[in-house]
């Protein structure tokens, strides 16, 4: 008993020691990463602002002011504090952005990223060179990676092989720079993608009462009970503070109404003719008046408001911009002249100034901020929204030009949609090629009866796969895609992550469909660029009469297991660290040979060349024994619905012709085809239909000739007898 207790204590102690060591390693790594980030930040600051000092981080965006003496030189911030946009890896890229006092980008530099193509493929310097192009661009300009129909947009060329990543970088830099520049007052709020500002029609007026205006939506309402407020603070530090009882939960906390007063039908009916006229005369061009009416225990103006300050309980939001109200924007509203209107404890008119670029024709939101005190000076805020949309009959919209409409549409599209537009040529060609392959697969019996034509068609398709799909469109699938997909299923699945690369997405979709119908062989034999490169090289070697070597089938069959072991190891590593798994996935030579076209460090190139050299003597050694992607595709091949490859009862016993001719040894000695290993080259089907090559067909034809009966009425040949003299 004592022995078991000692061993239990020893095990517990060992566990604690292991945990402590792991925490120590993680803390050291985190400290090292922070030190590298700090060093990179300081180097960039010293480069563009030598001798300048840096303030502490301030505000929601943690912006630091760059000064030299009393002069403000610019502002520095990290994008992770402003926007959280996942890149191709599924994780955000963190960048340091420097702005000058005019809202112009001075520098944009990557501090941290997890992009696999940059970790183990394209040199990181290319990304830094791309980011350098943002220098001199204003934060309110529109920047497009690649081409754009907007002639006013600034265009930047993408980084070959990392188009998706740099498009994400573009969105991060410009959105973060715009948000920070607006918050600092360096540029005006709003974006270039907003429509032209509509105007309020002054010639439209109809008498109306309270019920008619609220019923039509001209006046909007937000009603909150004490119970709803308590619910909003659940899970925060303010939970349980000033909560309502069961009897008071349904009591009104605030009954809030809002309306835009510029349209005569609303303003004149609500304020009366004289007060409405005085208000409109005070408003400057581009200014709008918003009426806010409230009753209940909560004041939307607040008791802490002081002259010169900002109303901290109500604000407007439009196009993502926040419009706050100061004392100069406030007018007291003493009474309203509208039949059927309820009594209000407080009423106010807030003026939206012209600088806000407020558009009465677009939706806006009145935000009510509710604060609960959690300490002497601390508190928790939560907000409630009152959405408002002006009735179409009260406004007149300017007609945008076709170019403006196109620019608005393009700017408002999700990023992955813009990427698809950028790659329309590649998408069209690949869809046509996949359509041709589908025809070949469905009509394989017809094509295999014309072996010479099919051989040349297949060679041409393999050349297309290497040159266009691989080297041009960068459509080489990888086991990293499989691992990313599996992790996304159990963590945070988002279609945008997979749609961001249209070529990869289309080929993956087609591969998934063909696995169910034909098995993994369609991808491995027709659509894998590295596999196609191997096959073409081996084909040339055979034409040159280079000797070919095959392993005994028993050894070959056992070597199949290697690729499944590689897959399991990579998957296990990915559970610990996806970044480590991406590096371990370098067992695939795809990035070296296809994505980067052998433009890489010598050891990666040597590995890829080594595999291609072996392939000269033995066809597709890597595909058969090592490829983890092939193993991943072979697993769902068990679910294929049809068996399209035809066999005869003589196949395997006694005939072994197809098994000997199969260049990847996917046909067992007993004659059956292993769909997990078949690359769907269709050579065995060409032999199956060849009456002069397939032994069962040859024997069948011989029997037909041997068993053929003599003609029923044979003609007699006259015989002439010669008599000797």
XYZ file of C-alpha atoms in Angstrom:
725
model
C 0.000 0.000 0.000
C 2.782 2.391 0.939
C 4.603 1.462 -2.259
C 1.543 2.365 -4.372
C 1.227 5.693 -2.551
C 4.892 6.450 -3.181
C 4.524 5.651 -6.870
C 1.335 7.782 -7.013
C 3.122 10.707 -5.400
C 6.049 10.224 -7.745
C 3.718 10.227 -10.741
C 1.974 13.369 -9.515
C 5.324 15.064 -8.926
C 6.490 14.028 -12.402
C 3.323 15.470 -13.935
C 3.830 18.757 -12.097
C 7.451 18.908 -13.207
C 6.472 18.289 -16.829
C 3.800 20.956 -16.639
C 6.232 23.416 -15.107
C 8.811 22.729 -17.812
C 6.209 23.169 -20.555
C 5.019 26.460 -19.028
C 8.620 27.605 -18.702
C 9.334 26.801 -22.354
C 6.132 28.547 -23.489
C 6.929 31.632 -21.426
C 10.463 31.761 -22.817
C 9.114 31.408 -26.380
C 6.515 34.114 -25.750
C 9.140 36.429 -24.262
C 11.431 35.754 -27.204
C 8.611 36.504 -29.675
C 7.720 39.725 -27.853
C 11.382 40.744 -27.837
C 11.676 40.152 -31.591
C 8.483 42.127 -32.216
C 9.716 45.001 -30.037
C 13.067 45.007 -31.828
C 11.339 45.067 -35.240
C 9.072 47.930 -34.123
C 12.001 49.997 -32.902
C 14.010 49.390 -36.069
C 11.158 50.629 -38.253
C 10.594 53.675 -36.048
C 14.301 54.544 -36.087
C 14.365 54.181 -39.871
C 11.513 56.599 -40.582
C 11.627 58.824 -37.474
C 15.263 58.880 -36.277
C 15.729 60.388 -32.848
C 11.978 60.516 -32.146
C 10.352 59.474 -28.888
C 7.268 57.324 -28.456
C 4.367 57.859 -26.060
C 2.523 55.093 -24.247
C -0.377 53.383 -26.025
C -3.694 55.223 -25.738
C -7.314 54.662 -26.713
C -9.199 51.625 -27.982
C -6.672 51.137 -30.790
C -3.579 51.435 -28.559
C -2.117 54.240 -30.691
C 1.260 55.714 -29.729
C 2.231 59.250 -30.669
C 5.640 59.832 -32.281
C 7.152 63.148 -31.260
C 10.421 65.047 -31.469
C 10.477 67.823 -28.952
C 7.065 69.474 -29.116
C 6.436 68.444 -32.736
C 4.116 65.521 -33.514
C 5.731 63.499 -36.306
C 3.182 60.722 -36.594
C 1.398 57.806 -34.985
C 2.219 54.113 -34.547
C -0.148 51.204 -33.894
C -0.481 47.477 -34.379
C -3.225 46.227 -36.697
C -4.228 43.416 -34.316
C -5.637 46.081 -31.978
C -7.841 47.508 -34.738
C -9.025 44.693 -37.028
C -9.025 40.924 -36.646
C -9.090 39.507 -40.161
C -8.002 35.865 -40.597
C -5.535 35.195 -43.392
C -5.121 32.015 -45.443
C -3.730 30.162 -42.411
C -6.917 30.974 -40.490
C -4.970 33.235 -38.125
C -4.629 37.038 -38.306
C -1.526 38.843 -39.517
C -0.222 41.478 -37.103
C 1.339 44.574 -38.669
C 2.839 47.784 -37.393
C 1.512 50.790 -39.298
C 2.993 54.282 -39.103
C 0.899 57.333 -40.074
C 1.954 60.943 -40.471
C -0.220 63.808 -39.156
C -1.906 64.148 -42.582
C -3.187 60.558 -42.511
C -0.595 59.283 -45.010
C 0.910 55.833 -44.490
C 4.632 56.084 -43.747
C 5.289 52.372 -43.201
C 3.460 49.044 -42.966
C 5.528 46.177 -41.611
C 4.601 42.581 -40.719
C 5.396 41.717 -37.108
C 3.811 38.261 -36.956
C 2.138 35.870 -39.381
C 1.400 32.148 -39.763
C 1.074 31.917 -43.535
C 2.397 28.512 -44.699
C 3.476 29.776 -48.126
C 5.679 32.396 -46.419
C 6.871 30.127 -43.629
C 8.172 27.390 -45.925
C 7.864 28.705 -49.434
C 8.088 32.224 -50.781
C 10.837 34.354 -49.181
C 9.407 36.671 -46.535
C 11.297 39.568 -48.098
C 8.793 39.549 -50.974
C 6.035 40.323 -48.482
C 8.093 43.169 -47.013
C 8.690 44.499 -50.542
C 4.942 44.370 -51.149
C 4.212 46.279 -47.930
C 6.728 48.973 -48.862
C 4.382 50.005 -51.685
C 1.925 51.465 -49.151
C 4.310 54.286 -48.328
C 2.752 57.570 -49.445
C -0.825 56.270 -49.728
C -3.485 58.167 -47.800
C -5.583 56.212 -45.336
C -8.799 57.277 -47.090
C -7.673 56.134 -50.547
C -8.887 52.904 -52.097
C -6.201 50.314 -52.797
C -6.796 47.241 -54.960
C -4.439 44.291 -55.399
C -4.332 43.546 -59.127
C -6.731 45.145 -61.549
C -9.836 47.189 -60.796
C -12.639 48.829 -62.736
C -12.301 51.881 -60.478
C -9.974 54.312 -62.230
C -9.548 56.269 -58.989
C -8.242 53.276 -57.051
C -4.546 52.746 -56.347
C -3.467 49.364 -57.725
C -0.640 47.225 -56.359
C 0.718 44.098 -58.014
C 0.280 40.864 -56.073
C 3.082 38.584 -54.928
C 3.169 35.547 -57.196
C 2.199 32.462 -55.246
C 0.783 34.428 -52.310
C -2.077 36.362 -53.902
C -4.562 35.476 -51.172
C -2.168 36.462 -48.404
C -1.354 39.881 -49.860
C -5.029 40.614 -50.522
C -5.661 39.966 -46.836
C -2.673 42.193 -45.980
C -4.165 44.932 -48.152
C -7.467 44.768 -46.315
C -5.709 44.767 -42.942
C -3.486 47.761 -43.744
C -6.142 49.955 -45.330
C -8.964 49.160 -42.904
C -6.742 49.605 -39.853
C -5.175 52.809 -41.203
C -8.607 54.213 -42.055
C -10.082 53.384 -38.625
C -7.181 54.915 -36.731
C -6.935 57.992 -38.974
C -10.656 58.672 -38.522
C -10.421 58.205 -34.747
C -7.528 60.697 -34.617
C -9.303 63.201 -36.843
C -6.617 62.976 -39.532
C -9.206 62.210 -42.242
C -12.956 62.501 -42.509
C -15.124 59.549 -41.551
C -16.744 57.290 -44.114
C -15.247 55.314 -46.920
C -14.930 55.760 -50.651
C -17.403 52.934 -51.221
C -20.396 54.839 -49.769
C -23.031 55.990 -52.264
C -23.599 59.601 -53.220
C -25.464 61.503 -50.541
C -29.208 61.706 -51.127
C -31.170 64.916 -50.594
C -34.394 65.446 -48.658
C -37.372 66.477 -50.772
C -38.924 69.704 -49.463
C -41.874 69.506 -51.844
C -43.433 66.439 -50.214
C -45.788 67.160 -47.303
C -48.865 65.413 -45.922
C -50.640 66.102 -42.630
C -50.239 63.120 -40.287
C -50.806 62.185 -36.659
C -48.600 60.209 -34.257
C -50.113 56.849 -35.150
C -49.594 57.408 -38.887
C -45.974 58.496 -38.526
C -45.030 55.649 -36.199
C -46.954 53.177 -38.331
C -45.136 54.213 -41.531
C -41.714 54.064 -39.875
C -41.097 57.809 -40.071
C -40.752 57.704 -36.267
C -38.928 54.630 -34.836
C -39.158 53.221 -31.321
C -36.874 51.377 -28.892
C -38.572 50.067 -25.763
C -36.461 48.425 -23.053
C -37.581 46.855 -19.776
C -35.500 46.488 -16.636
C -35.363 42.745 -17.226
C -33.860 43.263 -20.681
C -31.173 45.499 -19.207
C -30.325 42.869 -16.580
C -30.055 40.246 -19.312
C -27.655 42.432 -21.317
C -25.235 42.690 -18.385
C -25.129 38.953 -17.691
C -21.631 37.565 -17.900
C -20.040 40.961 -17.171
C -18.629 42.519 -14.014
C -21.882 44.473 -13.674
C -24.058 41.364 -13.391
C -26.124 41.510 -10.237
C -25.758 45.267 -9.741
C -29.074 47.163 -9.449
C -30.980 44.158 -10.819
C -34.747 44.229 -10.994
C -36.909 41.933 -8.924
C -39.366 39.490 -10.443
C -42.115 42.048 -9.859
C -40.250 44.941 -11.513
C -38.576 43.087 -14.413
C -41.309 44.131 -16.860
C -41.230 47.783 -15.847
C -40.088 50.285 -18.489
C -36.424 51.188 -18.287
C -36.644 53.595 -21.227
C -39.134 54.200 -24.011
C -37.139 55.902 -26.756
C -38.246 57.371 -30.101
C -36.169 58.878 -32.910
C -37.023 60.664 -36.150
C -35.247 62.746 -38.747
C -36.840 66.184 -38.859
C -35.685 67.492 -42.256
C -38.568 65.941 -44.273
C -41.559 68.297 -43.989
C -44.051 65.488 -43.378
C -42.120 64.550 -40.246
C -40.725 67.885 -39.068
C -43.737 70.112 -39.663
C -46.195 67.664 -38.079
C -43.939 67.042 -35.092
C -42.718 70.600 -34.395
C -45.395 72.787 -35.902
C -44.934 75.149 -38.857
C -43.128 77.974 -37.060
C -40.672 75.864 -35.047
C -39.917 73.739 -38.123
C -39.242 76.868 -40.222
C -36.897 78.309 -37.585
C -35.018 75.006 -37.373
C -34.540 74.685 -41.144
C -33.298 78.274 -41.342
C -30.645 77.527 -38.727
C -29.379 74.413 -40.461
C -26.489 74.842 -42.861
C -26.269 72.911 -46.138
C -25.533 69.255 -45.455
C -26.753 69.392 -41.854
C -29.589 67.259 -40.478
C -31.743 67.450 -37.349
C -32.605 64.315 -35.367
C -35.380 64.344 -32.761
C -34.884 62.045 -29.761
C -37.781 61.592 -27.358
C -37.721 59.504 -24.208
C -39.551 58.492 -21.083
C -38.854 56.053 -18.286
C -36.364 55.858 -15.457
C -33.271 56.198 -17.695
C -32.271 59.532 -19.180
C -30.734 59.454 -22.657
C -29.064 62.821 -21.971
C -27.573 61.796 -18.651
C -27.088 63.728 -15.449
C -23.304 63.864 -15.782
C -23.364 65.993 -18.924
C -21.475 69.297 -18.628
C -21.089 72.275 -20.947
C -18.451 71.710 -23.586
C -18.667 67.957 -23.193
C -20.034 65.108 -25.274
C -23.320 63.314 -24.737
C -22.095 59.879 -23.647
C -25.415 58.022 -23.767
C -26.558 58.533 -27.358
C -24.642 58.513 -30.630
C -25.289 57.814 -34.315
C -23.575 55.202 -36.457
C -23.618 55.145 -40.254
C -21.242 53.361 -42.678
C -19.327 52.155 -39.612
C -18.585 55.756 -38.531
C -19.582 57.009 -35.099
C -21.207 60.444 -34.893
C -21.076 61.903 -31.383
C -22.969 64.976 -30.200
C -21.513 67.927 -28.260
C -23.349 70.699 -26.455
C -23.299 72.884 -29.594
C -25.142 70.132 -31.461
C -27.958 70.039 -28.911
C -31.216 72.004 -28.922
C -33.850 71.741 -26.231
C -37.265 70.615 -27.441
C -39.989 71.854 -25.106
C -43.084 70.458 -26.776
C -44.363 68.601 -29.825
C -47.561 69.395 -31.701
C -48.839 66.051 -32.862
C -52.194 64.449 -32.155
C -51.952 61.176 -30.272
C -48.349 61.614 -29.098
C -47.542 60.235 -25.623
C -46.015 62.364 -22.875
C -42.207 62.363 -22.688
C -40.007 63.189 -19.717
C -37.225 64.538 -21.947
C -36.980 65.635 -25.566
C -34.048 66.868 -27.619
C -32.947 67.837 -31.111
C -29.424 66.810 -32.141
C -27.754 68.384 -35.163
C -25.609 66.195 -37.434
C -22.987 68.515 -38.876
C -21.932 68.607 -42.520
C -18.462 67.247 -41.673
C -20.032 63.878 -40.774
C -21.096 63.409 -44.429
C -24.405 62.037 -43.168
C -26.570 60.451 -45.864
C -30.331 60.626 -45.121
C -31.012 58.034 -47.821
C -28.891 55.321 -46.192
C -29.687 53.370 -43.009
C -28.346 54.658 -39.728
C -28.522 53.554 -36.117
C -29.141 55.499 -32.925
C -27.078 53.792 -30.218
C -28.179 54.041 -26.613
C -25.308 53.401 -24.192
C -26.216 52.093 -20.742
C -23.557 52.161 -18.036
C -23.442 50.350 -14.725
C -21.011 51.393 -12.050
C -18.731 48.583 -10.846
C -16.364 50.661 -8.736
C -15.594 54.196 -7.647
C -14.398 55.174 -11.127
C -14.984 52.020 -13.158
C -18.046 50.808 -14.991
C -19.333 48.520 -17.742
C -21.095 49.737 -20.890
C -23.550 47.934 -23.096
C -25.313 49.391 -26.107
C -28.757 49.016 -27.654
C -29.606 49.899 -31.236
C -32.525 51.791 -32.714
C -32.234 51.330 -36.510
C -33.658 53.990 -38.814
C -34.293 54.085 -42.554
C -35.796 57.133 -44.268
C -38.918 56.494 -46.358
C -38.135 56.586 -50.068
C -40.924 59.106 -50.767
C -39.125 61.734 -48.657
C -35.742 61.596 -50.427
C -34.264 62.063 -53.869
C -31.294 59.910 -54.793
C -28.610 61.053 -57.239
C -27.973 58.673 -60.072
C -24.426 57.296 -59.858
C -22.466 56.675 -63.027
C -21.779 53.163 -64.257
C -18.164 53.492 -63.096
C -19.277 54.571 -59.617
C -21.751 51.713 -59.388
C -19.044 49.242 -60.376
C -16.648 50.711 -57.821
C -19.295 50.572 -55.067
C -20.174 46.996 -55.940
C -16.542 45.928 -56.005
C -15.749 47.638 -52.712
C -18.757 46.117 -50.949
C -18.095 42.596 -52.171
C -16.492 40.133 -49.749
C -12.772 39.771 -50.263
C -13.042 36.207 -51.592
C -15.484 37.373 -54.297
C -12.960 39.981 -55.469
C -10.319 37.256 -55.651
C -12.600 35.179 -57.881
C -13.058 38.187 -60.168
C -9.294 38.631 -60.258
C -8.822 35.043 -61.455
C -11.639 34.727 -63.984
C -9.280 33.573 -66.763
C -7.733 30.824 -64.652
C -11.142 29.745 -63.382
C -12.599 29.562 -66.898
C -9.728 27.498 -68.303
C -9.698 25.085 -65.363
C -13.472 24.592 -65.491
C -13.207 23.794 -69.215
C -10.375 21.320 -68.525
C -12.339 19.642 -65.743
C -15.323 19.432 -68.076
C -13.161 17.621 -70.650
C -11.858 15.237 -67.983
C -15.425 14.497 -66.896
C -16.325 13.580 -70.478
C -13.284 11.268 -70.684
C -14.245 9.546 -67.446
C -17.892 9.027 -68.350
C -17.059 7.833 -71.879
C -13.970 5.876 -70.897
C -15.171 2.712 -72.674
C -15.348 4.620 -75.950
C -11.967 6.332 -75.495
C -10.140 3.164 -74.396
C -11.127 1.461 -77.647
C -8.951 4.064 -79.401
C -5.696 3.587 -77.453
C -3.444 5.665 -79.710
C -5.754 8.691 -79.513
C -6.231 8.299 -75.744
C -2.463 8.028 -75.136
C -1.812 11.340 -76.882
C -4.848 12.959 -75.239
C -3.593 11.882 -71.818
C -0.055 13.136 -72.474
C -1.437 16.513 -73.557
C -3.608 16.684 -70.441
C -0.625 15.909 -68.204
C 1.379 18.698 -69.846
C -1.560 21.053 -69.201
C -1.691 19.912 -65.567
C 1.998 20.645 -64.994
C 2.247 23.908 -66.935
C -1.121 25.576 -66.426
C -2.618 24.109 -63.234
C 0.738 23.791 -61.465
C 3.234 26.411 -62.628
C 0.790 29.086 -63.828
C -2.359 28.811 -61.656
C -0.520 27.352 -58.610
C -3.248 24.753 -58.214
C -1.141 22.100 -56.479
C -3.115 20.568 -53.625
C -1.276 19.691 -50.428
C -1.792 17.639 -47.300
C -1.710 21.004 -45.473
C -5.087 21.757 -47.092
C -6.442 18.505 -45.657
C -5.152 19.250 -42.158
C -6.526 22.813 -42.284
C -9.936 21.517 -43.362
C -10.067 18.888 -40.599
C -9.103 21.421 -37.929
C -11.635 23.932 -39.271
C -14.428 21.362 -38.922
C -13.802 21.089 -35.188
C -12.810 24.671 -34.426
C -14.047 27.640 -36.458
C -15.255 26.594 -39.893
C -15.643 29.484 -42.320
C -16.290 29.080 -46.018
C -14.422 32.316 -46.706
C -11.182 30.645 -45.663
C -11.495 27.998 -48.400
C -13.115 30.235 -51.016
C -10.203 32.665 -50.832
C -8.227 30.583 -53.371
C -10.613 29.765 -56.241
C -8.245 27.437 -58.129
C -7.580 25.293 -55.060
C -11.264 25.366 -54.084
C -12.460 24.241 -57.536
C -9.922 21.420 -57.777
C -10.737 20.283 -54.237
C -14.463 20.255 -55.014
C -13.904 18.288 -58.202
C -11.570 15.881 -56.389
C -14.135 15.260 -53.648
C -16.804 14.468 -56.246
C -14.566 12.156 -58.274
C -13.477 10.278 -55.147
C -17.090 9.254 -54.607
C -17.501 8.168 -58.240
C -14.098 6.832 -59.294
C -11.721 6.978 -56.314
C -8.522 8.902 -55.605
C -6.994 7.922 -58.939
C -8.611 10.752 -60.896
C -6.708 13.399 -58.959
C -3.477 11.451 -58.577
C -3.439 10.346 -62.208
C -4.737 13.442 -63.986
C -4.787 16.573 -61.793
C -1.734 16.435 -59.511
C 0.967 18.627 -61.130
C 3.872 16.883 -59.401
C 2.424 13.468 -60.240
C 1.979 14.546 -63.865
C 5.585 15.824 -63.964
C 6.832 12.451 -62.713
C 4.751 10.541 -65.255
C 5.950 12.640 -68.188
C 9.594 12.234 -67.128
C 9.191 8.474 -66.771
C 7.405 8.294 -70.120
C 10.354 10.032 -71.760
C 12.759 7.648 -69.986
C 10.900 4.643 -71.379
C 11.018 6.112 -74.861
C 14.788 6.449 -74.459
C 14.987 2.751 -73.464
C 16.243 3.527 -69.963
C 15.955 0.324 -67.888
C 12.984 0.147 -65.537
C 13.010 -1.600 -62.165
C 10.060 -2.859 -60.149
C 9.999 -4.259 -56.622
C 8.548 -7.710 -55.917
C 4.832 -7.325 -55.294
C 5.073 -8.558 -51.683
C 7.638 -5.828 -50.863
C 5.772 -3.223 -52.923
C 2.524 -3.999 -51.091
C 4.115 -3.436 -47.676
C 5.737 -0.163 -48.705
C 2.241 1.255 -49.318
C 1.928 1.648 -45.549
C 4.662 4.299 -45.389
C 2.466 7.099 -46.749
C -0.266 6.337 -44.206
C 2.292 6.494 -41.388
C 3.530 9.846 -42.724
C -0.058 11.119 -42.772
C -0.702 10.011 -39.179
C 2.520 11.649 -37.987
C 1.618 14.939 -39.691
C -1.881 14.831 -38.223
C -0.491 14.184 -34.750
C 1.910 17.103 -35.079
C -0.940 19.355 -36.241
C -2.841 18.631 -33.027
C 0.052 20.182 -31.119
C 0.996 22.940 -33.561
C -0.301 23.643 -37.035
C 2.814 25.678 -37.738
C 5.040 22.686 -36.976
C 2.841 20.480 -39.153
C 3.197 22.925 -42.052
C 6.961 22.704 -41.757
C 6.893 18.905 -41.425
C 4.735 18.783 -44.568
C 7.905 19.632 -46.487
C 8.025 15.889 -47.031
C 5.927 16.950 -50.003
C 8.145 18.363 -52.774
C 5.167 20.217 -54.254
C 6.111 23.747 -53.183
C 9.659 23.361 -54.448
C 8.908 21.735 -57.808
C 5.545 23.325 -58.629
C 4.698 26.433 -56.592
C 8.213 27.903 -56.575
C 9.454 26.234 -59.796
C 12.692 25.063 -58.100
C 13.592 28.666 -57.117
C 14.495 27.830 -53.537
C 17.266 26.799 -51.137
C 19.475 24.051 -52.532
C 18.468 21.356 -50.037
C 14.793 21.627 -50.985
C 15.700 21.526 -54.665
C 18.018 18.548 -54.106
C 15.209 16.617 -52.405
C 12.737 17.268 -55.221
C 15.307 16.453 -57.915
C 16.246 13.247 -56.069
C 12.621 12.069 -56.221
C 12.404 12.898 -59.921
C 15.653 11.058 -60.660
C 14.405 7.898 -58.920
C 11.223 8.250 -60.946
C 13.274 7.879 -64.140
C 13.926 4.236 -63.246
C 10.767 3.388 -61.280
C 7.508 5.150 -62.063
C 6.086 7.497 -59.396
C 8.003 6.174 -56.389
C 7.036 9.191 -54.277
C 3.322 8.877 -55.119
C 3.220 5.168 -54.374
C 5.120 5.041 -51.090
C 5.555 8.472 -49.473
C 2.806 10.937 -50.457
C 0.614 11.799 -47.407
C -1.891 13.584 -49.652
C -2.423 10.371 -51.604
C -2.972 8.546 -48.325
C -5.504 11.157 -47.209
C -7.416 10.785 -50.480
C -7.288 6.992 -50.323
C -9.189 6.890 -47.031
C -12.507 8.266 -48.420
C -11.990 6.199 -51.586
C -13.509 3.338 -49.582
C -16.811 5.220 -49.954
C -16.799 5.303 -53.781
C -20.187 4.418 -55.231
C -19.216 2.693 -58.492
C -16.571 0.361 -59.887
C -16.015 1.553 -63.443
C -12.904 -0.480 -64.299
C -13.895 -3.705 -66.029
C -12.325 -7.098 -65.396
C -12.786 -10.636 -66.769
C -12.888 -13.911 -64.854
C -9.580 -14.857 -66.504
C -7.850 -11.738 -65.063
C -5.277 -12.951 -62.565
C -5.847 -16.595 -63.269
C -4.380 -17.457 -65.649
C -3.865 -14.026 -67.314
C -1.322 -11.695 -65.674
C -0.824 -9.274 -68.565
C -2.520 -6.196 -66.985
C -0.794 -6.808 -63.635
C 2.604 -6.873 -65.367
C 1.833 -3.840 -67.517
C 0.473 -1.686 -64.651
C 3.326 0.759 -64.157
C 2.433 1.577 -60.550
C 1.597 -2.042 -59.605
C -1.964 -1.270 -58.501
C -3.258 -4.628 -59.836
C -2.854 -7.588 -57.498
C -1.593 -10.953 -58.783
C -5.123 -12.324 -58.329
C -6.312 -9.799 -60.920
C -8.327 -7.336 -58.833
C -7.521 -3.604 -58.952
C -6.714 -1.827 -55.682
C -8.698 1.419 -55.968
C -6.668 2.921 -53.100
C -3.523 2.727 -55.242
C -4.899 3.033 -58.786
C -4.030 6.277 -60.625
C -6.727 5.776 -63.235
C -4.412 5.891 -66.258
C -6.868 3.534 -68.079
C -4.029 1.447 -69.586
C -5.624 -1.758 -68.302
C -8.921 -0.761 -69.928
C -7.186 -0.200 -73.267
C -5.815 -3.742 -73.000
C -9.253 -4.994 -71.927
C -10.789 -3.801 -75.219
C -7.841 -4.743 -77.460
C -8.750 -7.943 -79.369
C -5.158 -8.380 -80.537
C -3.553 -7.959 -77.109
C -5.879 -9.148 -74.339
C -5.185 -12.960 -74.024
C -8.803 -13.902 -73.168
C -10.026 -11.975 -76.235
C -7.305 -13.458 -78.448
C -8.196 -16.994 -77.333
C -11.874 -16.308 -77.815
C -11.307 -15.155 -81.378
C -9.151 -18.221 -82.110
C -11.925 -20.517 -80.880
C -14.421 -18.751 -83.081
C -12.277 -19.326 -86.143
C -11.555 -22.965 -85.240
C -15.222 -23.782 -84.619
C -16.386 -22.125 -87.812
C -18.427 -24.684 -89.952
C -17.661 -25.491 -93.639
C -19.997 -24.051 -96.319
C -23.216 -26.135 -96.926
C -22.854 -26.465 -100.771
C -19.276 -26.793 -101.799
C -18.452 -26.545 -105.483
C -16.755 -29.550 -107.107
C -13.472 -28.983 -108.827
C -13.217 -31.033 -112.036
C -10.241 -33.407 -112.262
C -8.638 -34.110 -115.668
C -7.092 -37.549 -115.965
C -4.045 -37.751 -118.151
C -3.440 -41.163 -119.812
C 0.110 -41.954 -120.763
C 0.588 -43.256 -124.266
